[in-house]
Structures are given as structure tokens and as C-alpha cells.
mmCIF file of C-alpha atoms in Angstrom:
data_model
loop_
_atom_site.group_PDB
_atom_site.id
_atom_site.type_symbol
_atom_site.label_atom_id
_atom_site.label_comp_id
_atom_site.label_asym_id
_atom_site.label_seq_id
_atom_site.Cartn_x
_atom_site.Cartn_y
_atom_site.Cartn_z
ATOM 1 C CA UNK D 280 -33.732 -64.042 15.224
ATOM 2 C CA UNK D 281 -30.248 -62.762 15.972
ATOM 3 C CA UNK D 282 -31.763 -59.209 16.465
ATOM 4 C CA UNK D 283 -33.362 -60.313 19.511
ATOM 5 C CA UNK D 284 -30.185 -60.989 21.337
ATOM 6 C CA UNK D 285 -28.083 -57.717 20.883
ATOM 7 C CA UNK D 286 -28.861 -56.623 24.206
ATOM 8 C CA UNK D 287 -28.129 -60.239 25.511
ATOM 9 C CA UNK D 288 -24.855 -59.238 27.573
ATOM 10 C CA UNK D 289 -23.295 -62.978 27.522
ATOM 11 C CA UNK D 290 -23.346 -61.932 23.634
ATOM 12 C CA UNK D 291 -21.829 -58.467 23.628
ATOM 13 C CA UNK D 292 -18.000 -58.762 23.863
ATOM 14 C CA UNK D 293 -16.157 -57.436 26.672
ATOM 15 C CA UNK D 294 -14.428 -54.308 26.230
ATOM 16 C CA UNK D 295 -11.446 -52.617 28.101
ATOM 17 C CA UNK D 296 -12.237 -50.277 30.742
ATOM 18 C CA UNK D 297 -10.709 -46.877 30.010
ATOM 19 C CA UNK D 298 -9.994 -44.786 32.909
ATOM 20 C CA UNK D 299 -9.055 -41.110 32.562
ATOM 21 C CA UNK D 300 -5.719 -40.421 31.280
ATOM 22 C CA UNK D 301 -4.752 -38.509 34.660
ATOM 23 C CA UNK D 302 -1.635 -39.366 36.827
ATOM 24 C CA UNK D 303 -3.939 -40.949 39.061
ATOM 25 C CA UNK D 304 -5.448 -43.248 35.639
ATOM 26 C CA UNK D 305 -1.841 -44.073 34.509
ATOM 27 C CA UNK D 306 -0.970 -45.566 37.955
ATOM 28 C CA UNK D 307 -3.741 -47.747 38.354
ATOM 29 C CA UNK D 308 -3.419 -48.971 34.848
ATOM 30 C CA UNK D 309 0.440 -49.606 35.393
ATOM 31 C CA UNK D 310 -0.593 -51.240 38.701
ATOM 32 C CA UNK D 311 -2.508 -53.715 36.688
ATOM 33 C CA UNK D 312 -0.432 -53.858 33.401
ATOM 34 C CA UNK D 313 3.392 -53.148 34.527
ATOM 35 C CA UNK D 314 3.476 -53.738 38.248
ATOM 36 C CA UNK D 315 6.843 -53.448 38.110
ATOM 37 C CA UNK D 316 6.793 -50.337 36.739
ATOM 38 C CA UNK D 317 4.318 -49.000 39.229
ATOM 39 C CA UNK D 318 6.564 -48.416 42.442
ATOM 40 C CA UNK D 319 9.120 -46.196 40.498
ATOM 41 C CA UNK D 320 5.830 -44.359 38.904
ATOM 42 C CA UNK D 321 4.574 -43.611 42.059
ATOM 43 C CA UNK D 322 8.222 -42.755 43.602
ATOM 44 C CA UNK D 323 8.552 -39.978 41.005
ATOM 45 C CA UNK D 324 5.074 -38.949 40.306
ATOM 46 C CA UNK D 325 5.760 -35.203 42.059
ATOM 47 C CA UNK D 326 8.717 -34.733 39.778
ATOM 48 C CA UNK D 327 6.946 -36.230 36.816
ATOM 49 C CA UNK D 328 3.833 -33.685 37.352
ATOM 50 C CA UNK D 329 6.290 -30.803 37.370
ATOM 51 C CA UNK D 330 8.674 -31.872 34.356
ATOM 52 C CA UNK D 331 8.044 -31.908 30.872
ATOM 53 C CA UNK D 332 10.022 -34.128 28.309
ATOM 54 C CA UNK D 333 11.842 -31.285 27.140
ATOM 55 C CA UNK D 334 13.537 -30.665 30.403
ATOM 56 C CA UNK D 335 14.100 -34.074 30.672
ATOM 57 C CA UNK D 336 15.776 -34.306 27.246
ATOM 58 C CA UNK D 337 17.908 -30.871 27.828
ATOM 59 C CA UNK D 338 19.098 -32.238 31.776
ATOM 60 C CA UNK D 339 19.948 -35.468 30.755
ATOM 61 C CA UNK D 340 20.873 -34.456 26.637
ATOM 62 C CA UNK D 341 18.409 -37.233 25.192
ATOM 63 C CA UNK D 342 16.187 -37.530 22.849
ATOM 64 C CA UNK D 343 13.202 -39.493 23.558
ATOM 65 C CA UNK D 344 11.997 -39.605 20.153
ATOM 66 C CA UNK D 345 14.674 -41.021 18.764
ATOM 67 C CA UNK D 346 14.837 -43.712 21.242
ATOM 68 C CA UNK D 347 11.149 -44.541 20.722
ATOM 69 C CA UNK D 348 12.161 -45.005 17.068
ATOM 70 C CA UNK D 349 15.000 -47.447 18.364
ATOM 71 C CA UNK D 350 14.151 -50.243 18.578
ATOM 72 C CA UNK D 351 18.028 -51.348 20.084
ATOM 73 C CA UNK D 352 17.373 -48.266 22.241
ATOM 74 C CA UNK D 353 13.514 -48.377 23.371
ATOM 75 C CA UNK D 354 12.246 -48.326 26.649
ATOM 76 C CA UNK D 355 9.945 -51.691 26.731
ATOM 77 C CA UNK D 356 8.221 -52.905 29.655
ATOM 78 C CA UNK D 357 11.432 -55.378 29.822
ATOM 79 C CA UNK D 358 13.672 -53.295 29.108
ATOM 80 C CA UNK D 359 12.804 -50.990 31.976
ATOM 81 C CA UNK D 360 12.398 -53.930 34.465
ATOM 82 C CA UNK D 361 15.605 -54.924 34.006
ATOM 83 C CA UNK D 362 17.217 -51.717 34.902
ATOM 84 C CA UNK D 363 18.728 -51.237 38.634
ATOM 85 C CA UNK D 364 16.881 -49.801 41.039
ATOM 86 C CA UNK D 365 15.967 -47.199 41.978
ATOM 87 C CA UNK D 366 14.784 -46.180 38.478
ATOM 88 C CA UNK D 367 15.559 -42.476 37.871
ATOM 89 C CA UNK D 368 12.375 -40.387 36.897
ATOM 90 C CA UNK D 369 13.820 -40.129 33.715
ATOM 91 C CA UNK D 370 13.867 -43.523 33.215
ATOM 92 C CA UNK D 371 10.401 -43.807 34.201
ATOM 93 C CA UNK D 372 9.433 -40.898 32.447
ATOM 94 C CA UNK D 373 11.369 -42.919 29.279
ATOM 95 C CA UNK D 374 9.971 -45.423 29.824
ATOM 96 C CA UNK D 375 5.950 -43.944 29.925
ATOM 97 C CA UNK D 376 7.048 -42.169 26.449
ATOM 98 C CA UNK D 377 7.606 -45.054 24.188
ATOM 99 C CA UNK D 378 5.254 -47.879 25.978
ATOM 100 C CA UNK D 379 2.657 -45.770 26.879
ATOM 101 C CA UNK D 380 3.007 -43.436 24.542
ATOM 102 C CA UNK D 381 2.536 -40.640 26.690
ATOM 103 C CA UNK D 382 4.296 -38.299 24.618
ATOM 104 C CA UNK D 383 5.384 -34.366 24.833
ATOM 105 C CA UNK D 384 1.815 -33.131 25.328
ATOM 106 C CA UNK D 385 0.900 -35.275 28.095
ATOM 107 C CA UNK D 386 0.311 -33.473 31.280
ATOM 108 C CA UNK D 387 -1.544 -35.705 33.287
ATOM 109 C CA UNK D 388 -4.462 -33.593 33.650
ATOM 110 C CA UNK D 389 -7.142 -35.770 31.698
ATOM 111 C CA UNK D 390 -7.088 -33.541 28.480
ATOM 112 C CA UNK D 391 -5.496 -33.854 25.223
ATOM 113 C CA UNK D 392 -2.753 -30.782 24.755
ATOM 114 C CA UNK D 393 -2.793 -28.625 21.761
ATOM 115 C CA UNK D 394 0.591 -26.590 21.471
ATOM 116 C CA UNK D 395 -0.033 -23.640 19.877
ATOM 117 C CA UNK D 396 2.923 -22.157 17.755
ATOM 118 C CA UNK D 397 4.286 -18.613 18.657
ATOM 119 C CA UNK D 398 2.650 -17.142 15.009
ATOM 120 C CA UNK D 399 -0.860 -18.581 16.378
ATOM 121 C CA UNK D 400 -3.692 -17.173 17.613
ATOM 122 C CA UNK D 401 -4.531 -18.607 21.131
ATOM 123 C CA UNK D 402 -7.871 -20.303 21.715
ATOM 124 C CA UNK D 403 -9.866 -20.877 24.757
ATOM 125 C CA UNK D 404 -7.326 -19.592 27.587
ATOM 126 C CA UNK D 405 -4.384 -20.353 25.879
ATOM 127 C CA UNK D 406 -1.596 -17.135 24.801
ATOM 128 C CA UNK D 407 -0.025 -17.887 21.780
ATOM 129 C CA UNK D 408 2.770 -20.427 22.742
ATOM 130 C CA UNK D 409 1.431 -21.614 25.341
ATOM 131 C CA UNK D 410 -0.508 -25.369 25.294
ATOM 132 C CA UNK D 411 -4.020 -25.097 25.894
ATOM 133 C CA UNK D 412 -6.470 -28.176 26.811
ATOM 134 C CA UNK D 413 -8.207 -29.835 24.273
ATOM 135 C CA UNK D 414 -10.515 -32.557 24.894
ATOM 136 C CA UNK D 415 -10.702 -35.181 27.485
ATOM 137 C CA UNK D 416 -8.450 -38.084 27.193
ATOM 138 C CA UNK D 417 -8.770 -41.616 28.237
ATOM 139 C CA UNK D 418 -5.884 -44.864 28.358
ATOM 140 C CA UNK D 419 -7.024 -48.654 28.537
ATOM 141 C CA UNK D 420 -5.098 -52.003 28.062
ATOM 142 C CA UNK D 421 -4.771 -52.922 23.846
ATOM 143 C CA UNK D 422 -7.100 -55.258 23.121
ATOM 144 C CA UNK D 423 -6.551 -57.399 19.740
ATOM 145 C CA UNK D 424 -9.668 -56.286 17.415
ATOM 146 C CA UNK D 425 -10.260 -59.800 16.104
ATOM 147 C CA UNK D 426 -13.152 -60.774 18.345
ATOM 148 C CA UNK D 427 -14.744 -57.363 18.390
ATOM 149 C CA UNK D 428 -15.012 -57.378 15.100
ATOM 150 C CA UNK D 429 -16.515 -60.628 13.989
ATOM 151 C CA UNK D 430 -19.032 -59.454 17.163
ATOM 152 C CA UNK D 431 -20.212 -56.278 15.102
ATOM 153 C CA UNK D 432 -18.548 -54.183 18.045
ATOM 154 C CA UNK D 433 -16.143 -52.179 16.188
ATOM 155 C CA UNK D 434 -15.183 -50.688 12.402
ATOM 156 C CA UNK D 435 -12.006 -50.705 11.083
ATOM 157 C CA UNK D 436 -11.493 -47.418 8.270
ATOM 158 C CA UNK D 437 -9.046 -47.618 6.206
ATOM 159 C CA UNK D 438 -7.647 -43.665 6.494
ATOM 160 C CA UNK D 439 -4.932 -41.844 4.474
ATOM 161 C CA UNK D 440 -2.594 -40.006 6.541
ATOM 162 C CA UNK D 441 0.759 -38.202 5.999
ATOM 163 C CA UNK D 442 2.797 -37.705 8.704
ATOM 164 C CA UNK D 443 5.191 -34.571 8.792
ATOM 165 C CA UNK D 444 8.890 -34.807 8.620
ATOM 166 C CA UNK D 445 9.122 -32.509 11.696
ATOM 167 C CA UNK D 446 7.133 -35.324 13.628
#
């Protein structure tokens, strides 16, 4: 009876381990993922905690949005590696926005980032404009969803979503 064996562990598939999505959890998984990448992370990881993608984009006059849409412009693993070192921590942080997809809200603290508009009441111990923490956030390797599947471990939904033209 294959209900018997569920809790058989050489039949369970193996996930990813997520770690939180701290600095401290985006280093070790670049250490294991992008090794390359790692030593520049770490090199800049003061600057990185203190900067947000908008100063990055005004001191440099990017856009990192519309490089991540780019692909001639995007900042792959590859692409990154074969840039001159040192890597500038705008390159790095570049290059953590469209891989990693650690995008404007990221903070590094372990918790997703709401950014509450000026006209908005704040919640929790946010002001109005100001980003206030949302839930806690986690980053593992991608994992292809073929084999978790057929093993029962995961649903795939079929959602409807429309994405804003301001996005």
C-alpha cells in the first residue's frame, strides 16, 4: 500500500533549503550558487546595507528595471563574472537585482517591505511613506518542479494576475 510509505524519507523528494533572506542568507547562498559573485558581495556588503536602489540609480543615472527587462543589458551570473575587478557595489548591487531578484524593497533584514504611498495610512510602525516590514522572507536555489510534482510534493495553480503599467 503506497500510503504506508509517505513517511519513508528515501521516498519524499529532496527539497531546497531556504535560509532567511538576510544579508547574512544571500551570502551564503551566493557562496554556494555564484562563488564568483560572493567576494565582491561581501566587499560591499556595508555600502549595500546602507544604499537603496534608488540612490544607486540617481548616483550612477540607471535604471535597474529597465536593464532587468534587457535582456542585451541584464546583469546574469556571466555577465557579471566577466566584468573587471574590482566589481563596483553597483555592479553587485545590479547584479543581485535582476538574478536574484532582490528588488527595490529588499533590505536585507529577513522581511518582505511594504512601501506605503504618501496618501496612506501607516500600519504597524510605519508613517505614511515610509516602508514598513511585512512578513518574513526566505531565498533558496530554483529547483525544476518536475520531480516534485509527479512525487505529490507540490501544486501548481493556475492564477490570473494583471500586472500594473507603473510596475
Amino acid at each position: 500500500d503506497d500510503d504506508d510509505n509517505d513517511d519513508d524519507p528515501a521516498r519524499r523528494p529532496t527539497l531546497p533549503k531556504c535560509v532567511p533572506a538576510t544579508w547574512a542568507g544571500i551570502v551564503a547562498l551566493c557562496r554556494r550558487f555564484y562563488p564568483a559573485a560572493a567576494p565582491d558581495i561581501v566587499r560591499h556588503l556595508d555600502e549595500l546595507r546602507m544604499r537603496t536602489v534608488a540612490e544607486y540609480e540617481q548616483l550612477h543615472t540607471i535604471d535597474f528595471l529597465a536593464i532587468k527587462r534587457d535582456p542585451d543589458r541584464f546583469m546574469s551570473y556571466s555577465r557579471f563574472t566577466d566584468l573587471p575587478s574590482p566589481r563596483s557595489a553597483c555592479h553587485v548591487r545590479l547584479f543581485l537585482y535582476c538574478e536574484l531578484r532582490l528588488l527595490e524593497l529588499y533590505r536585507g533584514d529577513g522581511f518582505t517591505q511594504e512601501e506605503q504611498g504618501p496618501d496612506q495610512p501607516a500600519h504597524r510602525e510605519g508613517e505614511p511613506g515610509q516602508r514598513v516590514a511585512g512578513l518574513r522572507e526566505y531565498v533558496c536555489e530554483n529547483i525544476a518542479l518536475g520531480p516534485q510534482l509527479s512525487a505529490g510534493a507540490a501544486v501548481l495553480l493556475k492564477l490570473h494576475v494583471e500586472v500594473p503599467s507603473t510596475v
